[in-house]
Coordinates of C-alpha atoms in Angstrom, one line a residue:
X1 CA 166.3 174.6 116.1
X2 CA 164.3 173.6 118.6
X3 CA 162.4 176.8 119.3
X4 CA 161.8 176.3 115.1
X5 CA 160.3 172.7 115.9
X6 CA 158.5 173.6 118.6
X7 CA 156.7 176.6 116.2
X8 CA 156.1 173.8 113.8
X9 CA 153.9 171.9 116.4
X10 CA 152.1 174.6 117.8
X11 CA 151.0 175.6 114.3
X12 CA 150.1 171.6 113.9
X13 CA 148.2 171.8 116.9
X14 CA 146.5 175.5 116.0
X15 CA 145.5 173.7 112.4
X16 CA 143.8 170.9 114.5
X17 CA 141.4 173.3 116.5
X18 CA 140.7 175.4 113.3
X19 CA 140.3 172.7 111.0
X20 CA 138.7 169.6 112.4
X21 CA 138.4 167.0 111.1
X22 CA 135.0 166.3 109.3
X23 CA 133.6 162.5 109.2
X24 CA 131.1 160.7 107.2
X25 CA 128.4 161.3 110.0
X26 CA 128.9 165.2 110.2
X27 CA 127.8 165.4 106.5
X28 CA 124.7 163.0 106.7
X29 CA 124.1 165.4 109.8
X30 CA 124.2 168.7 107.3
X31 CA 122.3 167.0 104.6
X32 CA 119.5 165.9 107.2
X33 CA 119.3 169.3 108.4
X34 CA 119.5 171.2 105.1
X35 CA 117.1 168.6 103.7
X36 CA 114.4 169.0 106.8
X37 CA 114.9 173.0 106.1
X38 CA 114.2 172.9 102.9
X39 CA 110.6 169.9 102.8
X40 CA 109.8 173.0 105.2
X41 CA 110.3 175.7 103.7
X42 CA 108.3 173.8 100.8
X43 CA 105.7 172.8 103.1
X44 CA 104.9 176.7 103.9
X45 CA 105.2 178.1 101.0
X46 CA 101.7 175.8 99.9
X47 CA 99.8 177.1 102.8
X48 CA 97.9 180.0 104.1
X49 CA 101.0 180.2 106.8
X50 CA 103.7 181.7 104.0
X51 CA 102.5 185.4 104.4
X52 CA 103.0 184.6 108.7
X53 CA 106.4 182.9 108.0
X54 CA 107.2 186.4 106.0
X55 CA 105.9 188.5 108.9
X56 CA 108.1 186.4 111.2
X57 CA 111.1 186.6 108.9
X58 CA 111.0 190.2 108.8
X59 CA 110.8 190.7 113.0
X60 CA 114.1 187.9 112.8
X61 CA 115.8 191.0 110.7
X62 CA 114.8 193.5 112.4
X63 CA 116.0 191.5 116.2
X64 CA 119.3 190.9 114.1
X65 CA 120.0 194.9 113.0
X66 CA 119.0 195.6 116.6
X67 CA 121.9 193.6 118.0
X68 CA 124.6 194.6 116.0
X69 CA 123.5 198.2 116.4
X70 CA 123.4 197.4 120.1
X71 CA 119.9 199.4 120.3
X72 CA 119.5 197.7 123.8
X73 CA 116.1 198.8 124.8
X74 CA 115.1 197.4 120.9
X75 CA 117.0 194.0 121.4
X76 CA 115.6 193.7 125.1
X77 CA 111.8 193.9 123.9
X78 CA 112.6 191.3 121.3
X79 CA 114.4 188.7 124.0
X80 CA 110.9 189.0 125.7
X81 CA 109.0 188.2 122.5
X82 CA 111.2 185.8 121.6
X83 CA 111.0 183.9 125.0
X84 CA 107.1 183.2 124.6
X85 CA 108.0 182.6 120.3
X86 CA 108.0 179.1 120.1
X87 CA 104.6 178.9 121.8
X88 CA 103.0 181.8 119.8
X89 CA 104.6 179.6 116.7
X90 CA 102.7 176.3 117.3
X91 CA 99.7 178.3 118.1
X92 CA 99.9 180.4 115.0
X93 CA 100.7 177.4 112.5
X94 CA 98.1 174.9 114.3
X95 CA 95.9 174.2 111.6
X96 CA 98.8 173.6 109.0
X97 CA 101.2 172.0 111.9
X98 CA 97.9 169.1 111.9
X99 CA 97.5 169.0 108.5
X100 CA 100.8 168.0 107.8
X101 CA 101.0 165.3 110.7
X102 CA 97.5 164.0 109.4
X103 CA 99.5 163.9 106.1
X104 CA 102.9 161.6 107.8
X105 CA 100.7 160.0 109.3
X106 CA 98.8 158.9 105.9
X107 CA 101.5 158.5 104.0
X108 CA 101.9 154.8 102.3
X109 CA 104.9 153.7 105.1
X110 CA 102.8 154.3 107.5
X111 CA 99.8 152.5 106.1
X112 CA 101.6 149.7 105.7
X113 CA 103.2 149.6 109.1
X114 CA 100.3 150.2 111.3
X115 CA 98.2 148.4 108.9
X116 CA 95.1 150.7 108.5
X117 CA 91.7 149.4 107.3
X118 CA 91.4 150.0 103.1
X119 CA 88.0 151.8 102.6
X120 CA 87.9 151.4 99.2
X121 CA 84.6 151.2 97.1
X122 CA 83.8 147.8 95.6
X123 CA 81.9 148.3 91.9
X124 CA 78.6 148.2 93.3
X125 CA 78.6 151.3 95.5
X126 CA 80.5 153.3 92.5
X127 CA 77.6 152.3 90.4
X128 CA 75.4 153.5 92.5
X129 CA 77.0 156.8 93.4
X130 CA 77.8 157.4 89.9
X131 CA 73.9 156.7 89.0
X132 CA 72.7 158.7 91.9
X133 CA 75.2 161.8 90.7
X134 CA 74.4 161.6 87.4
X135 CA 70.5 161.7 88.0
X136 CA 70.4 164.7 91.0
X137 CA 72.7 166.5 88.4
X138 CA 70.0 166.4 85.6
X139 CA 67.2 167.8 88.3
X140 CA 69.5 170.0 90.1
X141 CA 69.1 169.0 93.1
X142 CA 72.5 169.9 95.5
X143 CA 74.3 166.9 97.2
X144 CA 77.5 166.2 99.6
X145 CA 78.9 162.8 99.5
X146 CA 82.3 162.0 101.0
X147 CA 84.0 158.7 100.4
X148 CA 85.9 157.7 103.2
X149 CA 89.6 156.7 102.9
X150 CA 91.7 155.8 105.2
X151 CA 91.3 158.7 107.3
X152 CA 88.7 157.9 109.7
X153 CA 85.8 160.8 109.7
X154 CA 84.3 159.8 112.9
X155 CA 84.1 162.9 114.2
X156 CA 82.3 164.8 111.3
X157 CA 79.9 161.3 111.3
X158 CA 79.0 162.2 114.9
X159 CA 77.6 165.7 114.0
X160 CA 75.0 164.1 111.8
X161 CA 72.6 161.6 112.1
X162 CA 73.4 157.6 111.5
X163 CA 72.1 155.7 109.2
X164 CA 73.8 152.8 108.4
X165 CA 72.6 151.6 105.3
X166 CA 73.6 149.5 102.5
X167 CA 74.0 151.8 99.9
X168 CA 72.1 152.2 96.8
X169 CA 71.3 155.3 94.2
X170 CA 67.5 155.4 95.6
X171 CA 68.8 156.5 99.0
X172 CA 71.1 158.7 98.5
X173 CA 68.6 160.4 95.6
X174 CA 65.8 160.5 98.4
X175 CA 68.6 161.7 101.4
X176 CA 69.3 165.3 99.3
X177 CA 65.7 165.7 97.8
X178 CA 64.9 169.4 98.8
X179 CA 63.0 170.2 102.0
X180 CA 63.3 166.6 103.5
X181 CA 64.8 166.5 107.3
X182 CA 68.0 164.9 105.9
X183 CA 68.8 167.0 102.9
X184 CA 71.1 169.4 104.1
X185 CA 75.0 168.0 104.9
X186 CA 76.4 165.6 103.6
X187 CA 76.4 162.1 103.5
X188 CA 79.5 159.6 104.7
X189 CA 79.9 156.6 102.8
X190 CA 82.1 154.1 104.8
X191 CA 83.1 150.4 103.5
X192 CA 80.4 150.1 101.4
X193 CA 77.7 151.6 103.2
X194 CA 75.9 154.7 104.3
X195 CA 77.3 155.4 107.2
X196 CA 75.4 159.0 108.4
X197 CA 73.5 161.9 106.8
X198 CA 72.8 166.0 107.7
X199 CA 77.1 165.9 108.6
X200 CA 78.8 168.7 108.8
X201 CA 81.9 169.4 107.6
X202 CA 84.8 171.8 108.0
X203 CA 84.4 175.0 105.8
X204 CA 87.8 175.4 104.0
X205 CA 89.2 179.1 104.6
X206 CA 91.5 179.5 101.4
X207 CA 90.7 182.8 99.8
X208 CA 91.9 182.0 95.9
X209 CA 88.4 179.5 96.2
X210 CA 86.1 181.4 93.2
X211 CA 83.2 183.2 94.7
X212 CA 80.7 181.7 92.9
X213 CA 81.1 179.0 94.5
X214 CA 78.6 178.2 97.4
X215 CA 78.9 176.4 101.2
X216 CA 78.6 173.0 100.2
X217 CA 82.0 173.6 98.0
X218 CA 83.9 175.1 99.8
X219 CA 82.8 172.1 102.9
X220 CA 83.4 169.7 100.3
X221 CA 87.1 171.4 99.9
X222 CA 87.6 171.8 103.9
X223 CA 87.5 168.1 104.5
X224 CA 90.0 167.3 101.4
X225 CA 92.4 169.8 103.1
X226 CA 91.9 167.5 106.4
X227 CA 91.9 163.9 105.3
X228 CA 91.9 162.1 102.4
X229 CA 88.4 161.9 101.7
X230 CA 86.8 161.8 97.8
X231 CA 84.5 164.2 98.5
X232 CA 81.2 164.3 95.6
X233 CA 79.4 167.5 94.9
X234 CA 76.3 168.6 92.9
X235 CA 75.6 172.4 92.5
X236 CA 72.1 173.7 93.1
X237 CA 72.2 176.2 91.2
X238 CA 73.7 174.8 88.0
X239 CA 73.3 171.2 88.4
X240 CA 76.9 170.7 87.4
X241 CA 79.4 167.7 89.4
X242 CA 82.2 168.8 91.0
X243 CA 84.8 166.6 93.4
X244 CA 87.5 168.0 96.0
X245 CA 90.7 166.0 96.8
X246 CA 93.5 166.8 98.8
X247 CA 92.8 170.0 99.0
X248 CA 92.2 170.7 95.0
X249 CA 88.6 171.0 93.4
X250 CA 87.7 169.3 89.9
X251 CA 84.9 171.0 88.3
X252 CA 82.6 170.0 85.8
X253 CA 83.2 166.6 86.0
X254 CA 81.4 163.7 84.0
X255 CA 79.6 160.2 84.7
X256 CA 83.6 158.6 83.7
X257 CA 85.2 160.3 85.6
X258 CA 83.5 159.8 88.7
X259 CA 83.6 155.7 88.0
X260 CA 87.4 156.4 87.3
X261 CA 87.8 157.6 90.5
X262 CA 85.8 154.9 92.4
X263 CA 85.9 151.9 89.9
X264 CA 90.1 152.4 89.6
X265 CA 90.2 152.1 93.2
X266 CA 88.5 149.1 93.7
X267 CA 90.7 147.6 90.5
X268 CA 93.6 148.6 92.0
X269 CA 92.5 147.0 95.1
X270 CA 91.7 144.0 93.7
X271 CA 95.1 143.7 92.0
X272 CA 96.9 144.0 95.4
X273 CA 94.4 141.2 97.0
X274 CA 95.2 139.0 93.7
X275 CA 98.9 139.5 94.2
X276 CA 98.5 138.7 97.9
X277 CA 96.4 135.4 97.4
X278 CA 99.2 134.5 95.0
X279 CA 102.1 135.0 97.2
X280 CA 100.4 133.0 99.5
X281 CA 99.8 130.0 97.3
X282 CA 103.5 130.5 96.5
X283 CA 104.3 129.7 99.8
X284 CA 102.4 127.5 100.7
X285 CA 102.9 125.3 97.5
X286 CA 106.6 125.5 98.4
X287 CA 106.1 124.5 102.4
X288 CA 104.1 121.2 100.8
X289 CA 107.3 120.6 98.9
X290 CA 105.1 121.5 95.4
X291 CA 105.0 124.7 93.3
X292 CA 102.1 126.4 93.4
X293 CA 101.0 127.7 89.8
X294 CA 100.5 131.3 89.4

């Protein structure tokens, strides 16, 4: 009998070490994992580094196969590889590895914690982009404004030459005329002003861009996939208006949509400010023992 009881509490005791006990922190611990996999998986697969994540997927198989075959000489070359791999990786996946922390970095939290500065247009600077688009469009004359956002794009405003103007449809017509020392780049616009012209921005290196498509494109594209810039384009060629965001390029675009873009900004702006200056009175009415009307 007690042999029999004693049985009973070494299986009690084997059940413990082969099924412990789970908690409400070990499965927010899975979730965050399986969740972190998977935003990176996503995050991959919508850059140029999905066919490199394949490649390295592939030599992860083969390491695998090599160990369980114990092909020694096969699994040795691999632990050497594999000691240098997370270096190679950061190297490798640099340009998307920034993009994405430009991105967190960006994002509305972190806007609102670290309280960046709001670049946004006010209605007489998308009046006079809008006018000045509309016009180098009907004489074909090529043009490459970016809007600044939050993103700071003081290092691309560095490569050109400053200006610091107030802003107005004349000047920027007169910046891109053909053969005049400020024509080619592009211009910055920052709070409201021209900030520098002849700037040089990144040329994007996605393939799937269309090949009729010239440099000033595919630039206009390259610093969408790097901040958050509205970036304006007018075609030589064709005269037609194109704008790149975020990485995505809206062709043959027309006078409202460009004041959508810039005009519903500054709206939207102006609703937050409202809102704020209302919150405010709120308060304040009720500190001075009155309610403040809305």
């Amino acid at each position: 009998m007690d042999s029999f009881l004693s049985g009973i509490e070494g299986i009690d005791d084997l059940s413990q070490i082969l099924l412990p006990t789970i908690q409400l922190t070990d499965i927010l611990d899975i979730v965050a994992v399986a969740a972190l996999i998977y935003l990176v998986l996503i995050w991959i697969r919508k850059t140029r580094g999905w066919m490199l994540f394949r490649g390295i997927a592939i030599v992860l198989g083969a390491w695998i196969v090599a160990m369980i075959l114990n092909l020694n000489m096969v699994e040795l070359v691999f632990n050497k590889l594999f000691n240098i791999g997370i270096l190679a990786i950061i190297v490798i996946f640099q340009p998307e590895l920034r993009r994405a922390l430009e991105r967190l970095g960006t994002s509305r939290v972190f806007n609102n914690l670290f309280g960046y500065k709001d670049n946004t247009v006010n209605k007489k600077t998308a009046d006079a982009l809008t006018e000045a688009m509309v016009n180098m469009a009907s004489t074909k004359t090529g043009a490459l404004i970016a809007v600044e956002q939050k993103v700071a794009l003081g290092e691309y405003e560095q490569t050109g030459i400053p200006i610091d103007a107030e802003i107005s449809s004349g000047l920027l017509i007169n910046i891109f005329v053909k053969n005049t020392p400020l024509h080619d780049g592009a211009v910055i616009i920052r709070q409201n002003r021209v900030l520098a012209a002849t700037c040089y921005l990144p040329l994007s290196e996605n393939n799937d861009i269309s090949k009729d498509l010239g440099t000033r494109h595919r630039a206009a594209l390259g610093l969408s996939e790097v901040s958050d810039a509205k970036v304006f384009i007018v075609s030589e060629e064709t005269g037609a208006m194109s704008m790149a965001y975020q990485g995505e390029l809206y062709r043959d675009i027309t006078k409202d949509f460009i004041r959508r873009q810039l005009i519903g900004d500054a709206n939207q702006q102006t609703q937050k400010s409202g809102s704020l200056v209302k919150r405010i009175r709120r308060h304040s009415g009720k500190q001075d023992g009155k309610e403040a009307n809305p």
